[in-house]
Coordinates of C-alpha atoms in Angstrom, one line a residue:
X1 CA -30.3 -24.5 -14.9
X2 CA -27.4 -23.8 -17.4
X3 CA -26.4 -20.2 -17.9
X4 CA -25.9 -19.0 -21.5
X5 CA -22.5 -18.0 -22.4
X6 CA -21.8 -14.6 -24.0
X7 CA -19.0 -14.4 -26.5
X8 CA -16.5 -11.6 -25.7
X9 CA -13.7 -10.6 -28.0
X10 CA -10.4 -9.6 -26.4
X11 CA -7.7 -7.9 -28.5
X12 CA -6.5 -11.3 -29.9
X13 CA -9.0 -14.0 -29.0
X14 CA -12.6 -14.8 -28.4
X15 CA -13.7 -16.2 -25.1
X16 CA -17.0 -16.7 -23.3
X17 CA -18.4 -15.3 -20.1
X18 CA -21.4 -16.7 -18.3
X19 CA -24.5 -14.6 -18.8
X20 CA -24.8 -12.0 -16.1
X21 CA -21.1 -11.7 -15.6
X22 CA -19.8 -8.2 -15.3
X23 CA -18.0 -7.2 -18.5
X24 CA -16.2 -4.2 -19.7
X25 CA -14.5 -3.4 -22.9
X26 CA -11.1 -1.9 -22.8
X27 CA -10.5 0.8 -25.3
X28 CA -7.0 2.2 -25.5
X29 CA -5.2 0.7 -22.5
X30 CA -3.1 3.1 -20.4
X31 CA 0.6 2.8 -21.0
X32 CA 2.4 1.8 -17.8
X33 CA 4.3 4.7 -16.2
X34 CA 8.1 4.0 -16.0
X35 CA 8.1 5.7 -12.6
X36 CA 6.3 2.6 -11.2
X37 CA 9.5 0.7 -11.4
X38 CA 10.7 2.6 -8.3
X39 CA 8.1 0.6 -6.3
X40 CA 10.0 -2.7 -7.1
X41 CA 12.0 -2.1 -3.8
X42 CA 8.8 -2.8 -1.9
X43 CA 7.8 -6.0 -3.6
X44 CA 8.0 -9.1 -1.5
X45 CA 7.0 -10.5 1.9
X46 CA 8.2 -8.9 5.1
X47 CA 7.9 -9.1 8.9
X48 CA 7.4 -5.7 10.5
X49 CA 8.4 -5.1 14.2
X50 CA 8.4 -1.9 16.2
X51 CA 6.7 0.1 18.9
X52 CA 4.1 2.8 19.2
X53 CA 5.2 6.1 20.7
X54 CA 4.1 6.4 24.3
X55 CA 2.8 9.5 26.0
X56 CA 1.9 10.6 29.5
X57 CA -1.5 8.9 29.1
X58 CA -0.6 5.8 27.0
X59 CA 2.2 3.3 27.3
X60 CA 4.2 2.3 24.2
X61 CA 2.8 -0.9 22.6
X62 CA 4.8 -3.6 20.7
X63 CA 4.0 -4.0 17.0
X64 CA 4.4 -7.2 15.1
X65 CA 2.9 -7.7 11.6
X66 CA 3.3 -9.3 8.2
X67 CA 3.4 -7.2 5.1
X68 CA 3.1 -8.4 1.5
X69 CA 3.7 -6.1 -1.5
X70 CA 2.6 -7.5 -4.9
X71 CA 2.0 -6.0 -8.3
X72 CA -1.6 -6.2 -9.4
X73 CA -1.8 -7.9 -12.9
X74 CA -1.0 -5.3 -15.5
X75 CA 1.7 -3.7 -13.3
X76 CA -0.1 -0.4 -12.8
X77 CA -0.7 -0.8 -9.0
X78 CA 0.9 -2.4 -6.0
X79 CA -1.4 -4.2 -3.5
X80 CA -0.2 -4.2 0.1
X81 CA -2.2 -6.3 2.6
X82 CA -0.8 -6.1 6.2
X83 CA -2.0 -8.0 9.2
X84 CA -0.7 -8.1 12.8
X85 CA -0.9 -6.9 16.3
X86 CA -0.4 -3.6 18.0
X87 CA -0.2 -4.4 21.7
X88 CA -3.1 -6.7 22.4
X89 CA -5.1 -5.6 19.4
X90 CA -5.4 -7.4 16.0
X91 CA -5.0 -4.9 13.2
X92 CA -4.9 -5.1 9.4
X93 CA -5.6 -3.3 6.2
X94 CA -5.0 -3.0 2.5
X95 CA -3.0 -0.3 0.8
X96 CA -3.1 0.2 -2.9
X97 CA -0.3 2.3 -4.5
X98 CA -0.4 3.8 -8.0
X99 CA 1.2 6.6 -10.0
X100 CA -0.6 9.8 -10.9
X101 CA 1.1 11.1 -14.0
X102 CA -0.8 14.3 -13.9
X103 CA 0.7 15.3 -10.6
X104 CA 3.9 13.3 -11.0
X105 CA 3.3 11.6 -7.6
X106 CA 2.5 8.2 -6.3
X107 CA -0.9 8.0 -4.6
X108 CA -1.9 5.5 -1.9
X109 CA -5.3 4.5 -0.6
X110 CA -5.5 2.6 2.7
X111 CA -8.4 0.7 4.1
X112 CA -8.1 -0.6 7.6
X113 CA -9.7 -3.4 9.7
X114 CA -11.7 -0.8 11.7
X115 CA -13.5 0.6 8.6
X116 CA -11.3 3.7 8.2
X117 CA -9.9 4.9 4.9
X118 CA -7.0 7.2 4.1
X119 CA -5.4 8.7 1.0
X120 CA -1.8 9.8 0.9
X121 CA 0.9 10.9 -1.5
X122 CA 4.1 8.9 -1.7
X123 CA 7.3 10.4 -2.9
X124 CA 11.0 9.4 -3.1
X125 CA 13.8 11.9 -2.8
X126 CA 17.4 11.6 -1.7
X127 CA 16.9 8.0 -0.6
X128 CA 13.9 8.7 1.6
X129 CA 10.4 7.4 1.0
X130 CA 7.7 9.8 2.3
X131 CA 4.0 9.1 2.8
X132 CA 2.0 12.3 3.4
X133 CA -1.7 12.4 4.4
X134 CA -4.0 15.0 5.8
X135 CA -3.1 14.0 9.4
X136 CA -0.4 11.4 9.0
X137 CA 3.2 11.3 7.7
X138 CA 5.8 8.6 7.5
X139 CA 9.4 8.7 6.3
X140 CA 11.3 5.5 5.5
X141 CA 14.8 4.5 4.4
X142 CA 15.8 1.2 2.9
X143 CA 19.1 -0.3 4.0
X144 CA 20.7 -3.8 3.7
X145 CA 20.5 -3.7 -0.1
X146 CA 16.8 -2.9 -0.1
X147 CA 15.9 -5.7 2.4
X148 CA 15.2 -3.5 5.4
X149 CA 13.0 -0.5 5.7
X150 CA 13.0 1.6 8.9
X151 CA 9.9 3.9 9.0
X152 CA 9.0 6.7 11.4
X153 CA 5.3 7.5 11.6
X154 CA 3.8 10.8 12.8
X155 CA 0.2 11.8 13.4
X156 CA -1.3 15.3 13.7
X157 CA -4.4 16.2 15.6
X158 CA -4.6 19.6 13.9
X159 CA -3.2 18.8 10.4
X160 CA -0.2 21.0 11.0
X161 CA 1.9 19.8 13.9
X162 CA 3.1 16.2 13.9
X163 CA 4.0 14.1 16.9
X164 CA 5.7 10.6 16.7
X165 CA 3.2 7.8 16.6
X166 CA 5.4 4.7 15.9
X167 CA 8.7 3.5 14.6
X168 CA 8.8 0.2 12.7
X169 CA 11.4 -1.9 10.9
X170 CA 10.2 -4.0 8.0
X171 CA 12.5 -6.9 7.1
X172 CA 12.0 -8.9 3.8
X173 CA 11.8 -12.6 4.2
X174 CA 11.5 -13.2 0.5

């Protein structure tokens, strides 16, 4: 059975979508925030290595992962899939980073391989990138002309007092 095509007009041309395809009409596209250009330092493929912070109950675990940061078409968001291992466990997730012009801050949304989600703010001040969530925090500094990011992560059980959770170094490979 052949599906009928539905004509759709974009701003400059007419194209056809199969009947039943999800369609949306864009009215007044949002202008790209120039602050997004700061995220260019993240763009590329990297290998991440590090170690979790040990405690009296838990030994430190080695971290090895691959991280990819790419602009989503349109340049309003950065997509960051990450996959790897923490100790013997496979881990992964997807972070999406955008800019909230109302608050003047970057916002991140993270979805992990265990079904958890997290929202954080991301800021840049005095050469330090800082991710801040309700119970997590990370500070990172780029060195080596933007090719290496060393990041120190903290977690908080009460939302007030942080303890180290891991330190990682992300090295760009392209």
